[in-house]
Short mmCIF file of C-alpha atoms in Angstrom, two decimals:
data_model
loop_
_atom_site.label_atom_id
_atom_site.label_comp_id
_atom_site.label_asym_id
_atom_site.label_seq_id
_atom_site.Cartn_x
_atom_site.Cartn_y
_atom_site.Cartn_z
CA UNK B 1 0.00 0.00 0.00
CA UNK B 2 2.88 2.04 0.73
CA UNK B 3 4.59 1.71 -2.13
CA UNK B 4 1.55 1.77 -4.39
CA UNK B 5 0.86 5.70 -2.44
CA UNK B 6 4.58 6.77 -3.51
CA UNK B 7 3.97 5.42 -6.89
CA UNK B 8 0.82 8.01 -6.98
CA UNK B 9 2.68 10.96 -5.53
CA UNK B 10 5.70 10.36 -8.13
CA UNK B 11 3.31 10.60 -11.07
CA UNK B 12 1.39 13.30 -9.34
CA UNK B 13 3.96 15.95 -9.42
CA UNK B 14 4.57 16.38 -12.67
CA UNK B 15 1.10 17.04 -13.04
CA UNK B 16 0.60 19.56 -10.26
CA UNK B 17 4.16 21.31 -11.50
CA UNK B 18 2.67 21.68 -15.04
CA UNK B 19 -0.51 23.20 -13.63
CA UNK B 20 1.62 25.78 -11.39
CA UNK B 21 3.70 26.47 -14.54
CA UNK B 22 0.03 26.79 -16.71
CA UNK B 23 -1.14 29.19 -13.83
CA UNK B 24 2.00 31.49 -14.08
CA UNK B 25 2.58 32.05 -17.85
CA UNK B 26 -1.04 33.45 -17.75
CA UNK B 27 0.42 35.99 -15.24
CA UNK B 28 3.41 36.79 -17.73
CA UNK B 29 2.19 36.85 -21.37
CA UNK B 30 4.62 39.12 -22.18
CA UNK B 31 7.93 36.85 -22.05
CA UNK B 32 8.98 34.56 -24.35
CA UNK B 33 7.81 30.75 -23.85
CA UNK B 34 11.66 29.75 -24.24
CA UNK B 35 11.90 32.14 -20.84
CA UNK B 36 8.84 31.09 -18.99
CA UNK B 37 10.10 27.39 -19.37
CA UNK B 38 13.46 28.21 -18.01
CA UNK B 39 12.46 31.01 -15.37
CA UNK B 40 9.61 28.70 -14.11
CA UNK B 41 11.82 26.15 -14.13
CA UNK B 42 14.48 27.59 -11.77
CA UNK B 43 11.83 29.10 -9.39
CA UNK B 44 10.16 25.92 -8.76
CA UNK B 45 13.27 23.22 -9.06
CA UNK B 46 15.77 25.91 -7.57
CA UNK B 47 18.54 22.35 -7.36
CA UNK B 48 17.48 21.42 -10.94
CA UNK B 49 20.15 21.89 -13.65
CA UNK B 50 18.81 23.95 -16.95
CA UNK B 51 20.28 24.56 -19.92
CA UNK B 52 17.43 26.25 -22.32
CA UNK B 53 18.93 27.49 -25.32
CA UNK B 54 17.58 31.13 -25.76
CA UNK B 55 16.16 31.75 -29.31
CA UNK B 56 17.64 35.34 -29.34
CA UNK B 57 15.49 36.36 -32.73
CA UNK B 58 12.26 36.18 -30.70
CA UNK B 59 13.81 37.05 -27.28
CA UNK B 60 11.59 39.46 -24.69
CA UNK B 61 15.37 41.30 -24.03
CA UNK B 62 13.58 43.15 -20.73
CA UNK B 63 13.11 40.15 -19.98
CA UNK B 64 16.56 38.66 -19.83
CA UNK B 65 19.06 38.31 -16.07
CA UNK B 66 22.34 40.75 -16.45
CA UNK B 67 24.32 37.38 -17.58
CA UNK B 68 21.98 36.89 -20.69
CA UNK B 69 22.52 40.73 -21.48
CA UNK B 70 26.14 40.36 -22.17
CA UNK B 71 25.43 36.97 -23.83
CA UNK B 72 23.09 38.53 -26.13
CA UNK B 73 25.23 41.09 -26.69
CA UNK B 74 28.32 38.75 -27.81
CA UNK B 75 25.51 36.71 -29.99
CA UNK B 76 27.38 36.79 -33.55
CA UNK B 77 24.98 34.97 -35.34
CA UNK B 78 27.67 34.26 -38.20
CA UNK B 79 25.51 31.18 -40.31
CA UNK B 80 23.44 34.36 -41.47
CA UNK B 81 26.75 35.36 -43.51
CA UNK B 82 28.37 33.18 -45.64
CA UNK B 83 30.99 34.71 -46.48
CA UNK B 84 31.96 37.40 -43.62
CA UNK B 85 35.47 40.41 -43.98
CA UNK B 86 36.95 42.54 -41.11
CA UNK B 87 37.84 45.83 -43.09
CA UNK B 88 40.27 48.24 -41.57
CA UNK B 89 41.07 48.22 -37.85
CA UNK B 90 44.16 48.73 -36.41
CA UNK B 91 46.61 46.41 -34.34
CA UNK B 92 46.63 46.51 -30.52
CA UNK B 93 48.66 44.58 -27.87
CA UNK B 94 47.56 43.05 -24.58
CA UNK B 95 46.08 41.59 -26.01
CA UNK B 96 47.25 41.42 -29.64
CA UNK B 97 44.29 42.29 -32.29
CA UNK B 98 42.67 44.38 -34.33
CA UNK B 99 40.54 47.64 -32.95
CA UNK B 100 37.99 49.38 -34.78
CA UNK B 101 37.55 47.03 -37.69
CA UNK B 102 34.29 46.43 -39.10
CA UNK B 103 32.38 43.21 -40.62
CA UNK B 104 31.14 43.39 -44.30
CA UNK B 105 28.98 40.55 -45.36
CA UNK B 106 30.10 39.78 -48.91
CA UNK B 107 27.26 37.22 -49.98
CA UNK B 108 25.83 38.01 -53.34
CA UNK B 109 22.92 39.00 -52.03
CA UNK B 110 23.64 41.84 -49.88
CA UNK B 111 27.60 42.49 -50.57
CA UNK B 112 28.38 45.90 -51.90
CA UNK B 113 28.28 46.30 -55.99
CA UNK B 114 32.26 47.26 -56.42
CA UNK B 115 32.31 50.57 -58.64
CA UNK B 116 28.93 51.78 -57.31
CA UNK B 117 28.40 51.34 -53.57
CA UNK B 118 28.45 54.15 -51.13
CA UNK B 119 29.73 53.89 -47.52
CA UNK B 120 28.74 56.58 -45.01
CA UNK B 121 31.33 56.34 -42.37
CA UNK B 122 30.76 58.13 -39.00
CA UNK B 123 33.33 59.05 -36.49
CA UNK B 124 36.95 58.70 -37.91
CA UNK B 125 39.56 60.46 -35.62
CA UNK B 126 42.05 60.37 -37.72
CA UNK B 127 41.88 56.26 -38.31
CA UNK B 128 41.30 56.19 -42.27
CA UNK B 129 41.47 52.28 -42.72
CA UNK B 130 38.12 51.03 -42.89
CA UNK B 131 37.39 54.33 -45.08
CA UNK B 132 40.27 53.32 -47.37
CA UNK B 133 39.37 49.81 -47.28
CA UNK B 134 36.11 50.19 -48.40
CA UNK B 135 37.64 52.74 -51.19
CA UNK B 136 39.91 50.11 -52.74
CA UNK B 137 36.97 47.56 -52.56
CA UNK B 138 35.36 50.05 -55.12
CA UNK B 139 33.33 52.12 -53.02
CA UNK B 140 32.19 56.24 -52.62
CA UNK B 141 32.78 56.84 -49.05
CA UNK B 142 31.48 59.90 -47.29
CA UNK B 143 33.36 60.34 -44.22
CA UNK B 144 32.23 62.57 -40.92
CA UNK B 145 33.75 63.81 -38.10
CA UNK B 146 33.10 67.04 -36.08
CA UNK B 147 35.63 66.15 -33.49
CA UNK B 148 38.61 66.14 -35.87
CA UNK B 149 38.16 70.44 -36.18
CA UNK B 150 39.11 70.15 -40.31
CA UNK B 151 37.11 71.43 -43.33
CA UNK B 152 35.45 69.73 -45.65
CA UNK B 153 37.94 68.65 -48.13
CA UNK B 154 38.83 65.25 -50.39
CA UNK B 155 40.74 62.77 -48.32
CA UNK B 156 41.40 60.55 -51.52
CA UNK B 157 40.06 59.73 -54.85
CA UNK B 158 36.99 58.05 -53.69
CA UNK B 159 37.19 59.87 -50.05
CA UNK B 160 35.55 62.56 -49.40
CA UNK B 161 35.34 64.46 -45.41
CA UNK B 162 32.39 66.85 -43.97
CA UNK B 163 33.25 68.21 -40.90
CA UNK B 164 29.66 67.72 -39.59
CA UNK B 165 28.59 64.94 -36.97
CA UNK B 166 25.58 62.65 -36.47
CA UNK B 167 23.04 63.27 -34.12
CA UNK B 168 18.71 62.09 -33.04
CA UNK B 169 18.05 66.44 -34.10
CA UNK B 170 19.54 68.91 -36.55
CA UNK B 171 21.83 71.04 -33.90
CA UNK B 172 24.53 72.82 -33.42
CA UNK B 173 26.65 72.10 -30.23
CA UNK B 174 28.02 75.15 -28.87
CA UNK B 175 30.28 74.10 -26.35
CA UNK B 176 32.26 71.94 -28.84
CA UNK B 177 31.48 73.82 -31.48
CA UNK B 178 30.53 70.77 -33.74
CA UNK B 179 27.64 70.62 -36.76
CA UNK B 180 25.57 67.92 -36.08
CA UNK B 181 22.70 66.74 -38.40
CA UNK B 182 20.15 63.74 -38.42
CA UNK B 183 21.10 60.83 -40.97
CA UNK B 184 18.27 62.03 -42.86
CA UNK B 185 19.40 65.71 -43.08
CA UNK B 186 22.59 64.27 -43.87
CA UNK B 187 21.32 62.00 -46.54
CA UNK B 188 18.85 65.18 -48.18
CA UNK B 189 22.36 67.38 -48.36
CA UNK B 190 24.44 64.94 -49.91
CA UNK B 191 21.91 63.95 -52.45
CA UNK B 192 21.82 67.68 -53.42
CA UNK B 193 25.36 67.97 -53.44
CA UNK B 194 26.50 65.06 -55.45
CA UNK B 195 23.52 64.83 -57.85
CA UNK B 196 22.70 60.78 -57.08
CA UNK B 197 19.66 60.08 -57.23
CA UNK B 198 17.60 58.59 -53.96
CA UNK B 199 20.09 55.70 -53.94
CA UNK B 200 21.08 53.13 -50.77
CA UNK B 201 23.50 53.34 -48.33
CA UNK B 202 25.68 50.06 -49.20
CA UNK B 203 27.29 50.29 -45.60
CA UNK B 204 26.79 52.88 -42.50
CA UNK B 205 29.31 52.41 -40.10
CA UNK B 206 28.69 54.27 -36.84
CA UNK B 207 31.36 54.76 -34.32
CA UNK B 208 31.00 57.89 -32.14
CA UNK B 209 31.11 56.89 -28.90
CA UNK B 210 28.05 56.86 -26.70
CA UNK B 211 26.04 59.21 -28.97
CA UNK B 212 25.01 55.81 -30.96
CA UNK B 213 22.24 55.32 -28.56
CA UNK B 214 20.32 58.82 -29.17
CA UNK B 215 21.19 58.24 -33.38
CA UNK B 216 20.45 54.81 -33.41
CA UNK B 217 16.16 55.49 -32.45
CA UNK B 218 15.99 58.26 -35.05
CA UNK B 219 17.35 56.24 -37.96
CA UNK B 220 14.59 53.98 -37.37
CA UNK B 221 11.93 56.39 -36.30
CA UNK B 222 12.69 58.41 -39.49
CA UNK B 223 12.61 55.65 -41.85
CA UNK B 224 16.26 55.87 -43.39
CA UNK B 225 17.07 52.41 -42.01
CA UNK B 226 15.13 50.75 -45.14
CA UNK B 227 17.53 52.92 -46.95
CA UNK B 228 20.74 50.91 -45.09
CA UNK B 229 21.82 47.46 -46.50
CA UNK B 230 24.07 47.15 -43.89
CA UNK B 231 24.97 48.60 -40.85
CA UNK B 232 28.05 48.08 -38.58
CA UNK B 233 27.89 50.12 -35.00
CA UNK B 234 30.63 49.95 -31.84
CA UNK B 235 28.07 49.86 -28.87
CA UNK B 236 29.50 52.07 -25.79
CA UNK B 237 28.27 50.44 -22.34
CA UNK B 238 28.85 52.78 -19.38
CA UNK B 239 30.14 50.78 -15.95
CA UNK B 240 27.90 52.80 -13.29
CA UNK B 241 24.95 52.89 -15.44
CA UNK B 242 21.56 52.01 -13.46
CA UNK B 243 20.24 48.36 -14.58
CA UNK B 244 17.07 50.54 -16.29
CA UNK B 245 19.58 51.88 -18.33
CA UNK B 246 21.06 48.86 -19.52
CA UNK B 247 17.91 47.25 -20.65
CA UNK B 248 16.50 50.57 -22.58
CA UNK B 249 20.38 49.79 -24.75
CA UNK B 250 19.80 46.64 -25.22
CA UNK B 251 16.02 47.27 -26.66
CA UNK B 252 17.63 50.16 -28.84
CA UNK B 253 19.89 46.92 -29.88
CA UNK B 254 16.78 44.72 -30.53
CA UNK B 255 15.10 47.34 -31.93
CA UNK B 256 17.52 47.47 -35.66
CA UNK B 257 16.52 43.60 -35.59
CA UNK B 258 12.89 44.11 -34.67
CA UNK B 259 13.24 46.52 -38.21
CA UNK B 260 14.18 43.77 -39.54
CA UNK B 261 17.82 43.89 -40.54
CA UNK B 262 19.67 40.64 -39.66
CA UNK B 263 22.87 40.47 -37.17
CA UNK B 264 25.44 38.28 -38.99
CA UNK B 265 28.38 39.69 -36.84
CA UNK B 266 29.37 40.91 -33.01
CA UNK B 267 33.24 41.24 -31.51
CA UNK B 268 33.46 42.12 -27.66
CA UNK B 269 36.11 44.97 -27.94
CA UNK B 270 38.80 43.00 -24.88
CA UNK B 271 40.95 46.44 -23.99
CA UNK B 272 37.50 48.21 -22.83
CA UNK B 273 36.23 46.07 -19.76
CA UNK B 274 34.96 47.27 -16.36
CA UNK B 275 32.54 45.99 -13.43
CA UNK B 276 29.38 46.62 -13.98
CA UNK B 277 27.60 47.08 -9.93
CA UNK B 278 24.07 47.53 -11.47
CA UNK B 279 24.51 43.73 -13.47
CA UNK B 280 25.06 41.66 -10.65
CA UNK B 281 28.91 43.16 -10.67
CA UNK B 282 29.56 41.12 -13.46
CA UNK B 283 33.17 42.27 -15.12
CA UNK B 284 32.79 42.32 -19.03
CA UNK B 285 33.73 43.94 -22.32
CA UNK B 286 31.88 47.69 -22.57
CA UNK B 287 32.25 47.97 -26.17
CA UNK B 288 31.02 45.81 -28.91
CA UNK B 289 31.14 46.25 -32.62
CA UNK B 290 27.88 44.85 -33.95
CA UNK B 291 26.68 44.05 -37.49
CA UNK B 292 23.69 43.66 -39.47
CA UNK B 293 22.38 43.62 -43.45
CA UNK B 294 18.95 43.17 -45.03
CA UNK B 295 18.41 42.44 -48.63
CA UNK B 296 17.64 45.78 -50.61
CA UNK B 297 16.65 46.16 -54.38
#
């Protein structure tokens, strides 16, 4: 009798534990079903050992612990990209490797067209290799940088430098004394000043150190990121910033995906690291260079 009652209880709990599980999701509609499983999970089998492989196309990111912030962040996603080149960067020690490079997906579908591509490049500070890079590949590149305090002027053949900056409004900043202009102002100006007509941006390459995060929701708000094939941005993480903060990056970060451009690159940058107090004090990288295309016409 005993042992028949233990029998009953074994097969019992799986039943009530699916019912609890049932009971909660209802409370929590809004995160994923990968999440609830493995959340749910831990709360009610704290000893049980989990391993839930996150699906991070669909993932709820407010939903995610500090540890699956910086793992998202570090997702590469490289089977999207076939054939995947670092252009430009230059070479650091301790640890040896390249810094500032940027990944250009070369797959017929969404590589540039050599001879008639144009690159907008954004924040150079002096460091012309990806811009000459994507010059000898055969591209136009259009080169920006308000902090450099030069005139516009032809860096190259195929070069050419505005001493204007990137910004989420059409402003000047008066304490640096810098130009700075939406993409889409940006875009308008060029297209009057070079006569092309209302043509893609083959590659936007964004590197201006913390301001991504205020550019970043206007290119998407204004529409010009249907205008990007593809897009390669170093993300700026600040140590002391409040966990809030980190989760409204890391939806801007979703966000370009949400659009529906598709990551087929991410490199943690290893010389920029710090403790992070508000992520559970985990120690990490604070810069990533991230990349993304999406087929165009």
């Amino acid at each position: 009798m005993a042992l028949r009652r233990r029998c009953f209880l074994v097969y019992l709990f799986p039943l009530v534990l699916l019912i609890i599980m049932a009971l909660i999701a209802t409370r929590h509609k809004d995160v994923s079903s990968v999440l609830d499983y493995q959340q749910y999970v831990r709360f009610l089998l704290p000893d049980e050992s989990v391993n839930v492989k996150i699906d991070w196309k669909t993932v709820n990111v407010s939903s995610l612990t500090p540890e699956q912030i910086i793992e998202y962040l570090m997702w590469s996603n490289q089977t999207s990209c076939k054939l995947s080149h670092d252009f430009g960067g230059k070479m650091l020690k301790n640890p040896s490797g390249l810094d500032g490079q940027k990944a250009v997906c070369l797959d017929s579908q969404v590589a540039p067209k050599a001879g008639r591509c144009i690159v907008y490049s954004f924040g150079i500070n002096n460091e012309w290799s990806f811009d000459e890079a994507m010059e000898s590949y055969g591209c136009k590149v259009f080169a920006f940088d308000p902090s450099m305090k030069i005139g516009n002027h032809k860096h190259s053949r195929s070069v050419t430098f505005y001493n204007f900056g990137i910004s989420g409004k059409d402003q000047f900043d008066n304490k640096k004394g810098w130009d700075l202009k939406t993409l889409s102002s940006i875009y308008s100006i060029l297209k009057e000043i070079h006569q092309h007509a209302d043509v893609n941006i083959d590659y936007l390459k964004i590197d201006i150190e913390w301001a991504e995060w205020e550019v970043i929701p206007d290119i998407i708000r204004s529409g010009m990121l249907a205008k990007v094939r593809q897009l390669g941005v170093e993300f700026h993480l600040s140590r002391n910033a409040s966990l809030d903060t980190f989760y409204k990056r890391v939806n801007i970060i979703k966000a370009i995906e949400d659009a529906g451009m598709i990551r087929f690159d991410s490199k943690y940058n290893p010389w920029f690291k710090g403790k992070m107090p508000a992520m559970n004090n985990i120690t990490a990288s604070l810069g990533y260079e991230i990349s993304w295309y999406q087929i165009l016409p």
